[in-house]
Short mmCIF file of C-alpha atoms and ligand atoms in Angstrom, two decimals:
data_model
loop_
_atom_site.label_atom_id
_atom_site.label_comp_id
_atom_site.label_asym_id
_atom_site.label_seq_id
_atom_site.Cartn_x
_atom_site.Cartn_y
_atom_site.Cartn_z
CA MET A 1 1.07 -7.23 22.19
CA ILE A 2 1.09 -7.60 18.50
CA VAL A 3 -0.82 -6.09 15.11
CA LEU A 4 -2.60 -8.58 13.33
CA LYS A 5 -3.70 -7.04 9.20
CA PHE A 6 -6.04 -8.29 7.07
CA GLY A 7 -6.17 -7.09 3.30
CA GLY A 8 -9.19 -7.08 1.30
CA THR A 9 -9.28 -10.62 -0.07
CA SER A 10 -8.45 -11.77 3.69
CA VAL A 11 -12.26 -10.21 4.13
CA GLY A 12 -13.23 -10.42 0.64
CA ASP A 13 -16.43 -12.76 1.30
CA SER A 14 -17.92 -14.43 5.03
CA ALA A 15 -16.17 -17.15 4.57
CA ALA A 16 -13.20 -15.11 5.03
CA ILE A 17 -13.98 -13.82 7.36
CA VAL A 18 -14.19 -16.45 9.34
CA ARG A 19 -11.10 -17.47 8.51
CA ALA A 20 -9.73 -14.78 9.78
CA SER A 21 -11.43 -14.40 12.80
CA GLU A 22 -10.41 -18.63 13.71
CA ILE A 23 -6.27 -16.82 12.85
CA ILE A 24 -7.24 -14.23 15.21
CA ALA A 25 -8.32 -16.95 18.03
CA THR A 26 -5.69 -19.14 17.42
CA ARG A 27 -3.30 -16.17 18.79
CA ARG A 28 -5.53 -14.91 21.13
CA GLU A 29 -2.99 -15.09 23.69
CA ARG A 30 -0.80 -12.72 22.19
CA GLN A 31 -2.95 -10.18 22.52
CA PRO A 32 -3.42 -8.70 19.25
CA VAL A 33 -4.36 -5.81 18.24
CA VAL A 34 -6.74 -6.60 14.39
CA VAL A 35 -6.91 -3.97 11.90
CA VAL A 36 -8.97 -4.70 8.35
CA SER A 37 -9.19 -3.23 5.13
CA ALA A 38 -12.38 -2.55 2.58
CA MET A 39 -13.58 -6.18 1.81
CA ALA A 40 -12.40 -6.83 -1.40
CA GLY A 41 -13.43 -4.48 -3.95
CA VAL A 42 -15.30 -1.91 -2.52
CA THR A 43 -12.61 1.06 -2.04
CA ASP A 44 -13.26 1.43 -6.16
CA ARG A 45 -16.88 1.18 -5.87
CA LEU A 46 -17.23 3.37 -3.84
CA LEU A 47 -14.81 5.60 -5.72
CA ASP A 48 -17.07 5.06 -8.46
CA ALA A 49 -20.08 6.16 -6.47
CA ALA A 50 -18.18 9.77 -5.16
CA HIS A 51 -17.41 10.62 -9.21
CA LEU A 52 -20.85 8.94 -9.73
CA ALA A 53 -22.23 12.05 -7.47
CA GLY A 54 -19.76 14.70 -7.41
CA GLU A 55 -20.99 14.51 -11.33
CA GLY A 56 -24.83 14.81 -10.22
CA ASP A 57 -25.86 11.61 -10.89
CA LEU A 58 -27.06 10.71 -7.54
CA ARG A 59 -29.12 7.80 -8.61
CA SER A 60 -26.35 5.93 -10.02
CA ALA A 61 -24.29 7.09 -7.10
CA LEU A 62 -26.61 5.54 -4.62
CA THR A 63 -26.97 2.00 -6.99
CA VAL A 64 -23.47 1.11 -6.55
CA ALA A 65 -24.55 2.33 -2.30
CA HIS A 66 -27.38 -0.02 -2.55
CA GLU A 67 -24.93 -2.75 -3.75
CA LEU A 68 -22.58 -2.48 -1.55
CA ARG A 69 -25.10 -2.62 0.96
CA GLU A 70 -26.88 -6.53 -0.22
CA ARG A 71 -22.89 -7.32 -0.17
CA HIS A 72 -21.77 -6.75 3.70
CA GLU A 73 -25.63 -7.44 5.11
CA THR A 74 -24.91 -10.67 3.04
CA ALA A 75 -21.32 -11.38 4.93
CA ILE A 76 -23.13 -10.42 8.22
CA ASN A 77 -26.07 -12.89 7.62
CA GLU A 78 -23.07 -16.12 6.37
CA ALA A 79 -20.59 -14.73 9.08
CA VAL A 80 -21.74 -13.73 12.53
CA CYS A 81 -23.30 -17.25 13.53
CA ARG A 82 -25.34 -15.58 16.62
CA PRO A 83 -28.02 -13.49 16.73
CA GLY A 84 -27.38 -10.51 19.47
CA PRO A 85 -23.89 -9.86 18.02
CA ARG A 86 -25.79 -10.34 14.09
CA GLY A 87 -28.65 -8.03 15.01
CA GLN A 88 -25.43 -5.57 16.47
CA ALA A 89 -23.55 -5.89 13.52
CA SER A 90 -26.66 -5.01 10.96
CA GLU A 91 -27.73 -2.15 13.41
CA ALA A 92 -23.48 -0.20 13.54
CA VAL A 93 -23.20 -1.10 9.39
CA GLY A 94 -26.53 0.21 8.65
CA THR A 95 -26.36 3.73 10.24
CA HIS A 96 -22.36 4.04 7.61
CA PHE A 97 -24.80 3.29 5.18
CA ALA A 98 -27.52 5.59 6.15
CA GLY A 99 -24.71 8.28 6.20
CA LEU A 100 -22.99 7.34 3.29
CA ASP A 101 -26.68 8.10 1.07
CA LEU A 102 -27.17 11.48 3.21
CA MET A 103 -23.28 12.20 2.22
CA LEU A 104 -23.31 11.15 -1.12
CA GLU A 105 -26.85 13.62 -1.47
CA ALA A 106 -24.86 16.32 0.06
CA LEU A 107 -22.04 15.98 -2.42
CA THR A 108 -24.89 15.52 -5.72
CA LEU A 109 -26.24 19.14 -4.64
CA LEU A 110 -22.92 20.42 -3.88
CA ARG A 111 -20.75 18.90 -7.02
CA GLU A 112 -18.28 18.09 -4.41
CA ASP A 113 -15.90 16.00 -6.11
CA GLY A 114 -12.14 16.80 -5.07
CA ALA A 115 -10.09 14.56 -2.35
CA LYS A 116 -11.77 15.17 0.89
CA ALA A 117 -15.30 14.49 0.04
CA GLU A 118 -13.52 11.18 -2.16
CA ASP A 119 -11.67 10.30 1.74
CA ALA A 120 -15.10 10.83 3.78
CA VAL A 121 -17.15 8.04 1.11
CA LEU A 122 -13.98 6.27 1.16
CA ALA A 123 -13.41 5.48 4.96
CA HIS A 124 -16.87 4.17 4.53
CA GLY A 125 -15.24 0.39 3.64
CA GLU A 126 -13.54 -0.08 6.47
CA LEU A 127 -15.86 0.88 8.87
CA TRP A 128 -18.29 -1.59 7.57
CA SER A 129 -15.34 -4.92 7.32
CA ALA A 130 -13.96 -3.67 10.74
CA GLU A 131 -17.77 -3.32 12.12
CA ILE A 132 -18.22 -7.22 10.95
CA MET A 133 -15.02 -8.41 12.09
CA ALA A 134 -15.28 -6.93 15.54
CA ARG A 135 -19.60 -8.95 16.07
CA ALA A 136 -17.76 -12.07 13.78
CA LEU A 137 -14.95 -12.80 16.84
CA GLU A 138 -17.80 -12.04 19.52
CA ALA A 139 -19.97 -14.62 18.32
CA ARG A 140 -17.78 -17.03 18.49
CA ASP A 141 -16.92 -15.90 21.89
CA VAL A 142 -13.76 -14.21 21.19
CA PRO A 143 -14.14 -10.70 22.53
CA GLY A 144 -14.16 -8.30 19.74
CA LEU A 145 -14.01 -4.61 19.91
CA PHE A 146 -15.25 -2.33 17.37
CA VAL A 147 -13.09 0.82 17.84
CA ASP A 148 -12.96 3.89 15.53
CA ALA A 149 -9.74 4.66 13.71
CA ARG A 150 -10.66 8.23 14.07
CA GLN A 151 -10.09 8.71 17.55
CA VAL A 152 -6.64 7.37 16.97
CA MET A 153 -5.66 8.13 13.60
CA ILE A 154 -4.96 11.72 13.62
CA THR A 155 -3.57 12.63 10.28
CA ASP A 156 -2.40 16.24 8.70
CA ALA A 157 -5.19 17.29 5.78
CA THR A 158 -3.03 16.49 2.98
CA PHE A 159 -6.65 14.52 1.92
CA GLY A 160 -6.06 11.50 -0.21
CA ARG A 161 -2.46 10.22 1.15
CA ALA A 162 -2.40 12.34 4.50
CA VAL A 163 0.58 12.11 6.88
CA PRO A 164 -0.36 10.95 11.02
CA ASP A 165 1.00 12.99 13.58
CA ARG A 166 2.99 10.47 15.66
CA THR A 167 2.72 11.87 18.40
CA MET A 168 -0.47 11.80 18.88
CA LEU A 169 -1.36 8.58 17.64
CA ALA A 170 1.43 6.83 20.78
CA GLU A 171 -1.37 9.15 22.82
CA ARG A 172 -4.45 7.68 21.65
CA ALA A 173 -3.20 3.92 21.13
CA ARG A 174 -2.81 3.98 24.33
CA ALA A 175 -5.88 5.15 25.29
CA HIS A 176 -7.78 3.84 23.25
CA LEU A 177 -6.61 0.39 22.02
CA ALA A 178 -3.83 -0.63 24.71
CA SER A 179 -5.98 -0.14 27.38
CA ALA A 180 -9.42 -1.92 26.09
CA VAL A 181 -6.05 -4.99 25.06
CA GLN A 182 -5.38 -4.92 28.40
CA LYS A 183 -9.10 -5.07 29.57
CA GLY A 184 -8.95 -8.71 28.46
CA SER A 185 -10.91 -7.23 24.49
CA ILE A 186 -9.57 -7.53 20.83
CA PRO A 187 -9.49 -4.30 19.51
CA VAL A 188 -10.89 -4.37 15.03
CA THR A 189 -9.78 -1.04 13.73
CA GLN A 190 -9.99 0.05 9.67
CA GLY A 191 -6.90 0.57 8.28
CA PHE A 192 -6.14 3.26 5.38
CA VAL A 193 -8.27 5.62 7.63
CA GLY A 194 -7.67 8.79 9.67
CA SER A 195 -9.40 11.77 10.54
CA THR A 196 -7.73 15.34 11.83
CA LEU A 197 -7.98 16.84 14.71
CA LYS A 198 -11.06 18.71 14.11
CA GLY A 199 -12.82 15.43 13.13
CA THR A 200 -12.39 15.38 9.37
CA PRO A 201 -12.23 12.11 7.77
CA THR A 202 -8.98 11.56 5.95
CA THR A 203 -7.32 8.15 4.15
CA LEU A 204 -3.55 7.51 3.78
CA GLY A 205 -3.32 6.92 0.25
CA ARG A 206 -4.54 3.74 -1.52
CA GLY A 207 -3.06 0.08 -0.31
CA GLY A 208 -2.39 2.45 3.11
CA SER A 209 -3.69 -0.67 5.78
CA ASP A 210 -0.43 -1.88 5.43
CA TYR A 211 1.28 1.66 6.94
CA THR A 212 -1.56 1.17 9.35
CA ALA A 213 -0.51 -1.77 11.00
CA ALA A 214 3.25 -0.70 11.13
CA LEU A 215 1.82 2.81 12.20
CA LEU A 216 -0.32 1.08 15.53
CA GLY A 217 2.59 -1.72 15.95
CA ALA A 218 5.46 0.84 16.54
CA ALA A 219 3.10 3.38 19.09
CA LEU A 220 1.98 0.41 20.89
CA GLY A 221 5.65 -0.94 21.14
CA ALA A 222 4.30 -4.36 19.66
CA THR A 223 6.89 -7.51 19.57
CA GLU A 224 5.49 -8.10 15.83
CA VAL A 225 3.22 -7.11 12.82
CA GLU A 226 1.76 -9.80 10.67
CA ILE A 227 0.11 -8.66 7.70
CA TRP A 228 -2.46 -11.50 6.10
CA THR A 229 -2.91 -11.13 2.44
CA ASP A 230 -3.87 -13.57 -0.67
CA VAL A 231 -0.03 -14.42 -1.24
CA ASP A 232 2.30 -16.97 0.48
CA GLY A 233 4.86 -14.05 1.42
CA LEU A 234 7.03 -11.94 -0.32
CA MET A 235 8.02 -13.41 -3.38
CA THR A 236 10.99 -13.48 -5.94
CA ALA A 237 8.24 -10.90 -8.41
CA ASP A 238 4.40 -10.35 -8.74
CA PRO A 239 3.00 -13.76 -9.14
CA ARG A 240 0.35 -12.38 -11.24
CA VAL A 241 3.22 -12.34 -13.97
CA VAL A 242 5.47 -14.11 -13.27
CA LYS A 243 3.72 -17.50 -12.99
CA ASN A 244 6.43 -19.75 -11.02
CA ALA A 245 7.28 -17.20 -8.43
CA ARG A 246 8.80 -18.18 -5.13
CA THR A 247 7.99 -17.20 -1.15
CA LEU A 248 11.09 -15.79 0.25
CA PRO A 249 11.36 -17.06 3.59
CA GLU A 250 13.51 -13.98 5.27
CA ALA A 251 13.71 -9.76 3.23
CA SER A 252 15.70 -7.22 5.30
CA TYR A 253 13.88 -3.88 5.91
CA ASP A 254 16.22 -2.69 2.65
CA GLU A 255 15.12 -5.37 0.36
CA ALA A 256 10.95 -5.45 1.11
CA ALA A 257 11.26 -1.65 1.76
CA GLU A 258 12.75 -1.67 -2.04
CA LEU A 259 10.45 -3.60 -3.06
CA ALA A 260 7.73 -2.26 -2.11
CA TYR A 261 8.49 1.69 -3.08
CA PHE A 262 10.03 0.05 -6.14
CA GLY A 263 5.95 -1.57 -7.22
CA ALA A 264 5.66 -5.28 -4.93
CA LYS A 265 2.19 -4.25 -4.01
CA VAL A 266 1.80 -6.76 -1.45
CA LEU A 267 2.88 -3.75 0.89
CA HIS A 268 2.49 -0.47 0.38
CA PRO A 269 5.49 1.30 0.42
CA ALA A 270 5.81 3.05 3.40
CA THR A 271 4.95 -0.09 5.89
CA ILE A 272 8.44 -1.18 6.79
CA VAL A 273 9.37 3.20 8.03
CA PRO A 274 7.62 2.61 10.98
CA LEU A 275 9.13 -0.71 11.99
CA VAL A 276 12.84 0.18 11.05
CA GLU A 277 12.45 2.23 14.33
CA HIS A 278 11.58 -0.08 16.82
CA GLY A 279 12.65 -3.73 14.82
CA ILE A 280 9.31 -4.74 14.72
CA PRO A 281 9.18 -7.52 12.87
CA VAL A 282 6.52 -7.80 10.10
CA TRP A 283 5.40 -11.57 8.93
CA ILE A 284 3.78 -11.48 5.48
CA LYS A 285 1.55 -14.70 5.65
CA ASN A 286 -2.10 -16.13 3.60
CA SER A 287 -4.96 -16.34 5.35
CA ARG A 288 -6.44 -18.82 2.76
CA ARG A 289 -2.85 -21.17 3.94
CA PRO A 290 -2.26 -20.19 7.28
CA GLU A 291 0.15 -23.09 8.00
CA ALA A 292 2.82 -21.72 5.02
CA ALA A 293 5.68 -20.40 6.53
CA GLY A 294 4.68 -16.99 4.92
CA THR A 295 8.24 -14.57 5.02
CA LYS A 296 10.37 -12.77 7.88
CA VAL A 297 10.88 -9.24 7.41
CA ILE A 298 13.92 -8.16 9.93
CA ALA A 299 16.67 -5.49 10.12
CA LYS A 300 19.39 -8.52 8.78
CA ALA A 301 18.39 -11.31 6.48
CA MET A 302 19.77 -13.84 5.24
CA ARG A 303 21.80 -13.49 1.82
CA SER A 304 20.47 -15.24 -1.02
CA ASP A 305 22.47 -17.34 -3.15
CA HIS A 306 21.39 -15.99 -6.39
CA THR A 307 22.25 -12.68 -4.28
CA VAL A 308 19.13 -11.37 -6.26
CA LYS A 309 16.01 -12.23 -4.14
CA SER A 310 13.14 -10.53 -5.67
CA ILE A 311 12.40 -7.86 -9.05
CA ALA A 312 9.95 -5.46 -8.76
CA TRP A 313 8.33 -2.61 -11.28
CA LYS A 314 6.21 0.22 -11.32
CA ARG A 315 4.02 1.34 -14.16
CA GLY A 316 2.89 4.52 -15.97
CA MET A 317 5.97 6.41 -14.79
CA THR A 318 6.96 9.35 -16.85
CA ILE A 319 10.90 10.18 -17.86
CA LEU A 320 11.53 13.75 -18.61
CA ASN A 321 15.12 13.90 -19.58
CA LEU A 322 16.65 18.01 -19.81
CA ARG A 323 19.98 18.79 -22.16
CA ALA A 324 21.32 22.20 -20.87
CA PRO A 325 24.89 22.38 -23.40
CA ARG A 326 25.18 24.99 -20.84
CA MET A 327 25.80 22.68 -18.36
CA LEU A 328 29.77 22.12 -19.72
CA GLY A 329 31.78 22.65 -17.20
CA THR A 330 29.25 25.60 -15.68
CA HIS A 331 27.74 24.25 -12.29
CA GLY A 332 24.15 25.20 -10.47
CA PHE A 333 22.62 23.14 -12.99
CA LEU A 334 21.55 20.23 -11.19
CA LYS A 335 20.54 22.83 -8.54
CA SER A 336 18.10 24.92 -10.40
CA MET A 337 15.98 21.67 -12.41
CA PHE A 338 15.62 20.69 -8.93
CA GLU A 339 14.54 23.66 -8.05
CA VAL A 340 11.55 23.56 -10.06
CA PHE A 341 10.35 19.75 -8.98
CA GLU A 342 10.78 21.17 -5.46
CA ARG A 343 7.69 24.76 -6.17
CA HIS A 344 6.07 22.05 -7.97
CA GLY A 345 5.74 19.73 -4.65
CA THR A 346 6.70 16.81 -7.72
CA ALA A 347 8.52 14.07 -5.97
CA VAL A 348 10.95 12.28 -8.21
CA ASP A 349 12.72 8.40 -8.62
CA VAL A 350 15.20 7.19 -10.34
CA VAL A 351 18.28 9.75 -11.80
CA THR A 352 20.37 9.82 -14.07
CA THR A 353 23.00 12.35 -15.76
CA SER A 354 25.48 12.68 -18.43
CA GLU A 355 27.83 15.74 -19.44
CA VAL A 356 25.35 17.69 -20.86
CA SER A 357 21.89 15.67 -19.42
CA VAL A 358 19.84 14.22 -16.83
CA SER A 359 16.82 12.22 -16.64
CA VAL A 360 14.45 11.47 -14.49
CA SER A 361 11.17 9.10 -13.88
CA LEU A 362 8.55 10.94 -12.13
CA GLU A 363 5.35 8.76 -9.88
CA ASN A 364 2.92 8.44 -12.29
CA GLY A 365 0.16 10.50 -13.40
CA ALA A 366 1.29 13.43 -16.39
CA PRO A 367 3.50 15.62 -15.41
CA PRO A 368 1.59 19.69 -14.53
CA THR A 369 1.90 22.07 -17.33
CA ALA A 370 3.54 23.98 -15.20
CA LEU A 371 5.98 21.97 -14.66
CA LEU A 372 6.54 20.86 -18.27
CA ALA A 373 7.01 24.30 -18.95
CA ASP A 374 9.67 25.53 -16.03
CA LEU A 375 11.54 22.97 -16.81
CA GLY A 376 11.55 23.64 -21.09
CA ALA A 377 12.69 27.22 -19.57
CA LEU A 378 16.28 25.76 -18.60
CA GLY A 379 17.01 23.34 -21.58
CA GLU A 380 15.58 21.15 -24.14
CA LEU A 381 13.29 19.15 -22.28
CA THR A 382 11.98 15.38 -24.01
CA VAL A 383 8.86 13.53 -22.48
CA SER A 384 8.22 10.07 -22.20
CA ARG A 385 5.43 8.29 -21.14
CA GLU A 386 4.50 4.67 -20.42
CA ARG A 387 7.48 4.20 -18.91
CA SER A 388 8.23 0.95 -16.06
CA ILE A 389 10.74 1.46 -13.94
CA PHE A 390 12.31 -1.93 -12.58
CA CYS A 391 14.21 -2.66 -9.39
CA VAL A 392 16.02 -5.35 -8.89
CA VAL A 393 16.88 -6.28 -5.24
CA GLY A 394 19.06 -8.59 -3.14
CA GLU A 395 21.39 -7.47 0.28
CA GLY A 396 25.52 -7.62 -1.42
CA LEU A 397 24.21 -7.23 -4.83
CA ARG A 398 26.23 -3.90 -5.54
CA ASP A 399 29.70 -5.86 -3.74
CA THR A 400 28.88 -8.38 -6.94
CA PRO A 401 30.65 -8.82 -9.90
CA GLY A 402 28.59 -9.79 -13.14
CA ILE A 403 25.20 -9.66 -11.17
CA PRO A 404 25.04 -6.03 -14.17
CA ALA A 405 26.02 -7.47 -17.19
CA ARG A 406 23.92 -10.60 -16.20
CA ILE A 407 20.68 -8.73 -15.54
CA LEU A 408 21.79 -6.60 -19.43
CA GLN A 409 22.00 -9.59 -20.95
CA ALA A 410 18.66 -11.70 -19.97
CA LEU A 411 17.39 -8.22 -20.84
CA GLY A 412 18.40 -9.02 -24.27
CA SER A 413 17.21 -7.19 -27.24
CA LEU A 414 14.91 -4.64 -25.20
CA PRO A 415 15.72 -1.24 -25.77
CA VAL A 416 16.41 0.18 -21.57
CA GLU A 417 16.61 3.55 -21.14
CA MET A 418 17.90 4.93 -17.57
CA ILE A 419 20.47 2.58 -15.82
CA SER A 420 21.17 3.65 -12.32
CA LEU A 421 23.46 0.77 -9.88
CA GLY A 422 24.98 2.25 -7.16
CA ALA A 423 23.23 4.35 -5.64
CA SER A 424 21.57 2.03 -3.10
CA LYS A 425 23.88 -0.55 -1.87
CA ILE A 426 21.05 -3.41 -2.38
CA ASN A 427 19.36 -2.07 -5.16
CA LEU A 428 19.95 -1.70 -9.64
CA THR A 429 16.78 0.29 -11.21
CA PHE A 430 16.70 0.75 -14.91
CA VAL A 431 13.32 1.76 -17.20
CA VAL A 432 11.60 -0.33 -20.90
CA GLN A 433 8.41 0.85 -22.09
CA ASP A 434 5.32 -0.55 -20.05
CA ALA A 435 4.95 -2.85 -23.06
CA GLN A 436 8.15 -4.27 -22.49
CA ALA A 437 7.74 -4.44 -18.71
CA ASN A 438 6.15 -8.35 -18.28
CA GLU A 439 8.35 -9.86 -21.08
CA ALA A 440 11.67 -8.10 -18.92
CA ALA A 441 9.80 -9.04 -15.56
CA GLN A 442 10.00 -12.78 -17.41
CA ALA A 443 13.35 -13.25 -18.80
CA LEU A 444 14.88 -11.36 -15.27
CA HIS A 445 13.25 -14.16 -13.42
CA ARG A 446 14.28 -16.74 -15.88
CA GLU A 447 17.77 -15.71 -15.43
CA PHE A 448 18.10 -15.07 -11.50
CA PHE A 449 15.19 -18.21 -10.12
CA PRO A 450 15.54 -20.89 -13.66
P1 ADP B 1 -4.67 -6.99 0.52
O1 ADP B 1 -5.69 -7.12 -0.24
O2 ADP B 1 -4.25 -8.39 1.18
O3 ADP B 1 -3.26 -5.59 1.01
P2 ADP B 1 -2.90 -6.75 -2.16
O4 ADP B 1 -3.47 -7.12 -2.82
O5 ADP B 1 -2.68 -5.08 -1.80
O6 ADP B 1 -3.29 -7.19 -1.38
O7 ADP B 1 -1.88 -6.87 -2.39
C1 ADP B 1 -0.56 -8.73 -2.66
C2 ADP B 1 -0.95 -8.96 -4.38
O8 ADP B 1 0.76 -7.96 -4.17
C3 ADP B 1 -0.58 -10.28 -4.29
O9 ADP B 1 -1.82 -10.77 -4.80
C4 ADP B 1 0.26 -10.05 -5.50
O10 ADP B 1 -0.47 -9.95 -6.89
C5 ADP B 1 0.93 -8.85 -5.93
N1 ADP B 1 2.04 -9.19 -5.42
C6 ADP B 1 3.21 -7.92 -6.11
N2 ADP B 1 4.03 -7.86 -6.06
C7 ADP B 1 4.95 -9.24 -4.98
C8 ADP B 1 5.61 -9.72 -4.44
N3 ADP B 1 6.78 -9.32 -4.49
N4 ADP B 1 5.37 -10.71 -3.57
C9 ADP B 1 4.61 -11.09 -3.56
N5 ADP B 1 3.26 -10.21 -4.20
C10 ADP B 1 3.27 -9.36 -4.86
N1 LIG B 2 -9.08 -0.40 1.22
C1 LIG B 2 -7.63 0.88 0.98
C2 LIG B 2 -7.30 0.44 -0.77
O1 LIG B 2 -8.85 -0.60 -1.89
C3 LIG B 2 -6.65 -0.06 1.23
C4 LIG B 2 -6.23 -1.48 1.55
O2 LIG B 2 -6.72 -2.13 1.06
O3 LIG B 2 -5.14 -1.20 1.92
O4 LIG B 2 -6.64 0.75 -0.85
MG1 MG B 3 -2.38 -4.07 0.28
#
């Protein structure tokens, strides 16, 4: 068995859906299970609809739903090339749209706009694309079968970033997916979407379809996972910012995980975790150019000639600096500081310390006032916003002399705020202001990939 995941642009219109179905057909012998994202942009529009309904503007919310319906009807008419399957796709998608309209009405009446409501609305995007993909396959005599991910991806009730129950997932994947494969079908299911045991829809967080594919790959003991997207593979930097970024033929799990965690959007940050446990290789490939080699991510990958393999960065971070003179010669300061983070459930990325102060970077979004107040009680607190954390990655980076010097030299006069080297064998992280992130990325890329 293999798992094939198609991202938003890879199912973004009828031409993309046809290309994806051709790719699936070429892999038929390898017993594929297919995971799809919502059509490109649909999740954002559904989020708009949920917010409009929550604010009481049902008219505008339904207008968004109507636009989306037209877009999906067009895709069905163009991509499902036989009347039987086309009618069935249209009926199934129509039923889900009727459900969405009712849901938007209910949210309007209740003025409900929390994460739970959002998840229930967002789940529709993947339901529609999976129904269409399954029927587009069937219309080409490829035995696609829609499988509702809400039967398989059982999660807790952390709406917006639900945590899957791996034991339950393994059972359900066998019952609903492996058994269908054994009967000769090609199951097509939704990425990103899950459900609590009670049946309340959940989602795994934005970009979560990659994670679905990895979790299913592990649950099914797949021999490979293929992530089909809109670039040729994992690249030396985000090609939207660094125009001459190159595709990597190979990366290690550790390299890919660091890059994904530090902002390389091509993989959801959690994707690598389930694959490492089972040593399942993952390919990243371009659905517009299936003939291109792509990137293979495996346990042990070739080292780059440059040592540095790729550069990733996350924008919109907040840096907190806590200065406590009484840290001099005392102990327990770090403990009390991190207890504050734990109490507030706040995740910390990079940490640097000196004798009298500690700096930490936090995930995007404004830190809660209560967190700042509790930290402020421990010492003198400074908050810097709109910062980007950079991560320069490559196997062997820590043991290769000269790399840190080259990084700092390439950054020239750009002010660098925190540097962390050595905590991981394969990365060096530092922080600059968001406004200087693109310039920093381009300068580093010129240095390491001339
Ligand atoms: P999908 O919809 O297929 O999941 P995403 O938009 O989530 O696709 O991810 C693909 C995008 O990730 C690319 O278009 C590219 O701009 C961006 N990206 C950021 N960093 C990298 C990188 N290091 N390598 C490849 N792509 C990257
Ligand atoms: N459709 C979801 C999103 O836009 C999940 C995904 O594409 O991976 O975040
Ligand atoms: Mg993605």
